[in-house]
GROMACS .gro file of C-alpha atoms in nm:
model
  249
    1MET     CA    1   1.731   1.021   0.914
    2LYS     CA    2   1.535   1.060   0.586
    3VAL     CA    3   1.206   0.837   0.541
    4LEU     CA    4   1.053   0.773   0.199
    5VAL     CA    5   0.667   0.661   0.233
    6PRO     CA    6   0.507   0.549  -0.098
    7VAL     CA    7   0.133   0.585  -0.081
    8LYS     CA    8  -0.142   0.475  -0.343
    9ARG     CA    9  -0.469   0.587  -0.427
   10VAL     CA   10  -0.759   0.336  -0.427
   11VAL     CA   11  -1.119   0.277  -0.388
   12ASP     CA   12  -1.213   0.336  -0.030
   13TYR     CA   13  -1.224   0.017   0.173
   14ASN     CA   14  -1.603   0.081   0.280
   15VAL     CA   15  -1.739   0.111  -0.086
   16LYS     CA   16  -1.865  -0.198  -0.284
   17VAL     CA   17  -1.654  -0.236  -0.579
   18ARG     CA   18  -1.876  -0.273  -0.936
   19VAL     CA   19  -1.749  -0.414  -1.247
   20LYS     CA   20  -1.789  -0.218  -1.559
   21ALA     CA   21  -2.049  -0.350  -1.785
   22ASP     CA   22  -1.802  -0.439  -2.056
   23GLY     CA   23  -1.598  -0.653  -1.812
   24SER     CA   24  -1.277  -0.412  -1.882
   25GLY     CA   25  -1.212  -0.304  -1.528
   26VAL     CA   26  -1.374  -0.150  -1.214
   27ASP     CA   27  -1.610   0.122  -1.227
   28VAL     CA   28  -1.447   0.419  -1.027
   29THR     CA   29  -1.703   0.692  -1.157
   30ASN     CA   30  -1.830   0.901  -0.865
   31VAL     CA   31  -1.671   0.628  -0.628
   32LYS     CA   32  -1.494   0.758  -0.309
   33MET     CA   33  -1.124   0.731  -0.319
   34SER     CA   34  -0.862   0.717  -0.032
   35MET     CA   35  -0.547   0.608   0.058
   36ASN     CA   36  -0.462   0.245   0.090
   37PRO     CA   37  -0.488   0.146   0.442
   38PHE     CA   38  -0.153  -0.036   0.463
   39ASP     CA   39  -0.006   0.285   0.319
   40GLU     CA   40  -0.169   0.493   0.601
   41ILE     CA   41  -0.027   0.258   0.872
   42ALA     CA   42   0.302   0.306   0.696
   43VAL     CA   43   0.269   0.682   0.715
   44GLU     CA   44   0.174   0.682   1.080
   45GLU     CA   45   0.481   0.481   1.166
   46ALA     CA   46   0.710   0.717   1.002
   47VAL     CA   47   0.544   0.983   1.167
   48ARG     CA   48   0.606   0.826   1.482
   49LEU     CA   49   0.962   0.746   1.417
   50LYS     CA   50   1.010   1.141   1.366
   51GLU     CA   51   0.810   1.222   1.680
   52GLN     CA   52   1.041   0.985   1.888
   53GLY     CA   53   1.339   1.181   1.710
   54VAL     CA   54   1.447   0.910   1.509
   55ALA     CA   55   1.349   1.038   1.190
   56THR     CA   56   1.440   1.388   1.075
   57GLU     CA   57   1.217   1.410   0.747
   58VAL     CA   58   0.931   1.225   0.619
   59ILE     CA   59   0.832   1.252   0.222
   60ALA     CA   60   0.499   1.109   0.116
   61VAL     CA   61   0.533   0.996  -0.262
   62SER     CA   62   0.246   0.875  -0.483
   63CYS     CA   63   0.245   0.756  -0.858
   64GLY     CA   64  -0.075   0.832  -1.073
   65VAL     CA   65  -0.345   1.054  -1.206
   66ALA     CA   66  -0.330   1.405  -1.071
   67GLN     CA   67  -0.590   1.333  -0.801
   68CYS     CA   68  -0.334   1.163  -0.607
   69GLN     CA   69  -0.251   1.514  -0.482
   70GLU     CA   70  -0.552   1.462  -0.257
   71THR     CA   71  -0.387   1.142  -0.099
   72LEU     CA   72  -0.060   1.322  -0.071
   73ARG     CA   73  -0.244   1.595   0.131
   74THR     CA   74  -0.371   1.335   0.364
   75ALA     CA   75  -0.027   1.183   0.435
   76MET     CA   76   0.097   1.545   0.494
   77ALA     CA   77  -0.207   1.583   0.741
   78ILE     CA   78  -0.102   1.300   0.920
   79GLY     CA   79   0.249   1.449   0.953
   80ALA     CA   80   0.474   1.398   0.655
   81ASP     CA   81   0.699   1.690   0.579
   82ARG     CA   82   0.642   1.722   0.192
   83ALA     CA   83   0.525   1.513  -0.111
   84ILE     CA   84   0.642   1.409  -0.460
   85LEU     CA   85   0.357   1.317  -0.719
   86VAL     CA   86   0.469   1.123  -1.027
   87GLU     CA   87   0.168   1.219  -1.252
   88THR     CA   88   0.063   0.990  -1.511
   89ASP     CA   89  -0.252   0.868  -1.653
   90VAL     CA   90  -0.105   0.536  -1.763
   91GLU     CA   91  -0.230   0.231  -1.563
   92LEU     CA   92   0.090   0.132  -1.357
   93GLN     CA   93   0.174  -0.196  -1.253
   94PRO     CA   94   0.407  -0.303  -0.962
   95LEU     CA   95   0.726  -0.307  -1.160
   96ALA     CA   96   0.688   0.030  -1.325
   97VAL     CA   97   0.600   0.170  -0.956
   98ALA     CA   98   0.925   0.022  -0.831
   99LYS     CA   99   1.149   0.179  -1.100
  100LEU     CA  100   0.989   0.499  -1.032
  101LEU     CA  101   1.068   0.478  -0.669
  102LYS     CA  102   1.407   0.327  -0.737
  103VAL     CA  103   1.475   0.680  -0.918
  104LEU     CA  104   1.364   0.880  -0.637
  105VAL     CA  105   1.536   0.671  -0.366
  106ASP     CA  106   1.877   0.744  -0.563
  107LYS     CA  107   1.764   1.118  -0.582
  108GLU     CA  108   1.655   1.151  -0.194
  109GLN     CA  109   1.904   0.910  -0.058
  110PRO     CA  110   1.648   0.801   0.246
  111GLN     CA  111   1.787   0.583   0.528
  112LEU     CA  112   1.427   0.408   0.540
  113VAL     CA  113   1.149   0.347   0.288
  114LEU     CA  114   0.831   0.247   0.460
  115LEU     CA  115   0.529   0.135   0.256
  116GLY     CA  116   0.223  -0.078   0.315
  117LYS     CA  117   0.257  -0.462   0.234
  118GLN     CA  118   0.000  -0.442  -0.078
  119ALA     CA  119  -0.280  -0.217  -0.210
  120ILE     CA  120  -0.641  -0.322  -0.143
  121ASP     CA  121  -0.742  -0.295  -0.517
  122ASP     CA  122  -0.498  -0.534  -0.698
  123ASP     CA  123  -0.345  -0.727  -0.368
  124CYS     CA  124  -0.039  -0.761  -0.583
  125ASN     CA  125   0.232  -0.751  -0.265
  126GLN     CA  126   0.524  -0.674  -0.498
  127THR     CA  127   0.638  -0.344  -0.503
  128ALA     CA  128   0.817  -0.348  -0.188
  129GLN     CA  129   0.982  -0.673  -0.266
  130MET     CA  130   1.077  -0.528  -0.644
  131LEU     CA  131   1.209  -0.198  -0.502
  132ALA     CA  132   1.425  -0.379  -0.264
  133ALA     CA  133   1.575  -0.602  -0.552
  134LEU     CA  134   1.626  -0.280  -0.765
  135THR     CA  135   1.795  -0.114  -0.504
  136GLY     CA  136   1.999  -0.372  -0.362
  137MET     CA  137   1.852  -0.286   0.000
  138PRO     CA  138   1.765  -0.534   0.254
  139GLN     CA  139   1.413  -0.580   0.312
  140GLY     CA  140   1.170  -0.657   0.578
  141THR     CA  141   0.837  -0.741   0.487
  142PHE     CA  142   0.478  -0.786   0.658
  143ALA     CA  143   0.622  -0.573   0.963
  144SER     CA  144   0.435  -0.588   1.289
  145LYS     CA  145   0.681  -0.380   1.470
  146VAL     CA  146   0.956  -0.155   1.384
  147ASN     CA  147   1.232  -0.027   1.593
  148VAL     CA  148   1.515   0.160   1.473
  149ALA     CA  149   1.859   0.203   1.646
  150ASP     CA  150   2.233   0.228   1.598
  151GLY     CA  151   2.205   0.232   1.193
  152GLN     CA  152   1.992  -0.065   1.210
  153VAL     CA  153   1.618  -0.160   1.189
  154SER     CA  154   1.495  -0.446   1.386
  155VAL     CA  155   1.179  -0.573   1.205
  156THR     CA  156   0.939  -0.829   1.373
  157ARG     CA  157   0.733  -0.958   1.065
  158GLU     CA  158   0.420  -1.179   1.072
  159VAL     CA  159   0.478  -1.514   0.886
  160ASP     CA  160   0.253  -1.841   0.867
  161GLY     CA  161   0.445  -1.993   1.176
  162GLY     CA  162   0.392  -1.700   1.396
  163LEU     CA  163   0.646  -1.408   1.428
  164GLU     CA  164   0.994  -1.348   1.295
  165THR     CA  165   1.237  -1.085   1.387
  166VAL     CA  166   1.514  -0.976   1.138
  167GLN     CA  167   1.796  -0.723   1.195
  168LEU     CA  168   1.846  -0.511   0.887
  169SER     CA  169   2.131  -0.273   0.810
  170LEU     CA  170   2.007   0.082   0.676
  171PRO     CA  171   1.926   0.183   0.421
  172ALA     CA  172   1.657  -0.087   0.400
  173VAL     CA  173   1.291  -0.124   0.266
  174VAL     CA  174   1.026  -0.233   0.509
  175SER     CA  175   0.669  -0.314   0.424
  176ALA     CA  176   0.379  -0.249   0.675
  177ASP     CA  177   0.134  -0.494   0.797
  178LEU     CA  178  -0.221  -0.423   0.952
  179ARG     CA  179  -0.078  -0.500   1.311
  180LEU     CA  180   0.190  -0.260   1.303
  181ASN     CA  181  -0.026   0.038   1.451
  182GLU     CA  182  -0.338   0.203   1.418
  183PRO     CA  183  -0.335   0.554   1.249
  184ARG     CA  184  -0.429   0.870   1.381
  185TYR     CA  185  -0.760   1.075   1.320
  186VAL     CA  186  -0.673   1.351   1.076
  187THR     CA  187  -0.794   1.675   1.248
  188LEU     CA  188  -0.892   1.991   1.042
  189PRO     CA  189  -0.584   2.230   1.169
  190ASN     CA  190  -0.369   1.978   1.032
  191ILE     CA  191  -0.555   1.944   0.713
  192MET     CA  192  -0.523   2.318   0.682
  193LYS     CA  193  -0.156   2.314   0.744
  194ALA     CA  194  -0.098   2.016   0.504
  195LYS     CA  195  -0.214   2.276   0.224
  196LYS     CA  196   0.081   2.448   0.274
  197LYS     CA  197   0.332   2.179   0.276
  198PRO     CA  198   0.554   2.163  -0.041
  199LEU     CA  199   0.426   1.908  -0.331
  200GLU     CA  200   0.656   1.850  -0.630
  201VAL     CA  201   0.486   1.694  -0.950
  202VAL     CA  202   0.697   1.524  -1.181
  203LYS     CA  203   0.664   1.297  -1.485
  204PRO     CA  204   0.787   0.965  -1.550
  205ALA     CA  205   0.965   1.095  -1.835
  206ASP     CA  206   1.165   1.334  -1.612
  207LEU     CA  207   1.276   1.034  -1.435
  208GLY     CA  208   1.360   0.828  -1.737
  209VAL     CA  209   1.130   0.542  -1.642
  210ASP     CA  210   0.927   0.350  -1.905
  211VAL     CA  211   0.596   0.279  -1.741
  212ALA     CA  212   0.430   0.108  -2.015
  213PRO     CA  213   0.216  -0.192  -1.901
  214ARG     CA  214   0.362  -0.510  -1.945
  215ILE     CA  215   0.064  -0.703  -1.841
  216LYS     CA  216  -0.281  -0.705  -2.015
  217THR     CA  217  -0.617  -0.725  -1.823
  218VAL     CA  218  -0.827  -0.966  -2.059
  219LYS     CA  219  -1.116  -0.934  -1.843
  220VAL     CA  220  -1.270  -0.860  -1.504
  221GLU     CA  221  -1.570  -1.003  -1.370
  222GLU     CA  222  -1.740  -1.031  -1.008
  223PRO     CA  223  -1.733  -1.350  -0.831
  224PRO     CA  224  -2.016  -1.592  -0.881
  225LYS     CA  225  -2.293  -1.567  -0.610
  226ARG     CA  226  -2.320  -1.819  -0.323
  227SER     CA  227  -2.589  -2.063  -0.379
  228ALA     CA  228  -2.821  -2.138  -0.096
  229GLY     CA  229  -2.725  -2.369   0.202
  230ILE     CA  230  -2.919  -2.688   0.271
  231LYS     CA  231  -3.016  -2.873   0.592
  232VAL     CA  232  -2.936  -3.229   0.663
  233PRO     CA  233  -3.088  -3.456   0.902
  234ASP     CA  234  -2.801  -3.609   1.091
  235THR     CA  235  -2.405  -3.652   1.073
  236ALA     CA  236  -2.428  -3.944   0.829
  237ALA     CA  237  -2.627  -3.730   0.579
  238LEU     CA  238  -2.373  -3.462   0.615
  239LEU     CA  239  -2.069  -3.687   0.568
  240ASN     CA  240  -2.231  -3.828   0.265
  241LYS     CA  241  -2.290  -3.521   0.092
  242LEU     CA  242  -1.926  -3.375   0.182
  243LYS     CA  243  -1.791  -3.721   0.027
  244ASN     CA  244  -2.022  -3.791  -0.265
  245GLU     CA  245  -2.140  -3.422  -0.357
  246ALA     CA  246  -1.897  -3.177  -0.248
  247LYS     CA  247  -1.602  -3.434  -0.287
  248VAL     CA  248  -1.391  -3.238  -0.014
  249ILE     CA  249  -1.326  -3.562   0.186
   0.00000   0.00000   0.00000
């Protein structure tokens, strides 16, 4: 069974994001970049499926600038067998990424596409669902547990009311949630081995996909700073302020 794992290069989750002075976007100059945490969980799950003998090959895919090769090398250090980079300097939006992945799915014919539920930079949570729609595959989103057996995948997913388990026929699209697993620590020997694994680079034009943005970012600004709190003498004063000033009750 072949597993395709899309990964995204994002600003590291430990970094405090800064907005450009002109408000045109996020400043990434000299900022540490890393793999999107949800995608890292997806890579770990795919590698575990391979270690269990369920999967035979894990392919990592990334769409973006040339530096995404570093992210793919990290995925291969975790355990992916090979990688594909769709290289472009265009700012990719979820629909464009889904279309690129659709072409790669048609080419590679994976039985399972396993990706993070969302990226921590734009928080769109759209790519997995769009890919499922474009390919006609069943989808299991927000997965906290994945079990593959007998040509089907059982996905326990987190919903507002608790947990829901869905049974999907392969091939399928599954998006990983935070509690699916805890990714392993990448060791130096595995990092060195990853440098020798094959990494294919293609362009969107090679795949016949138009990745021109369809949404324009008008302005990006930081959230307003929180004002200082106040102390109230008693419950009656608290209720008065919540009702007449904050107007929340």
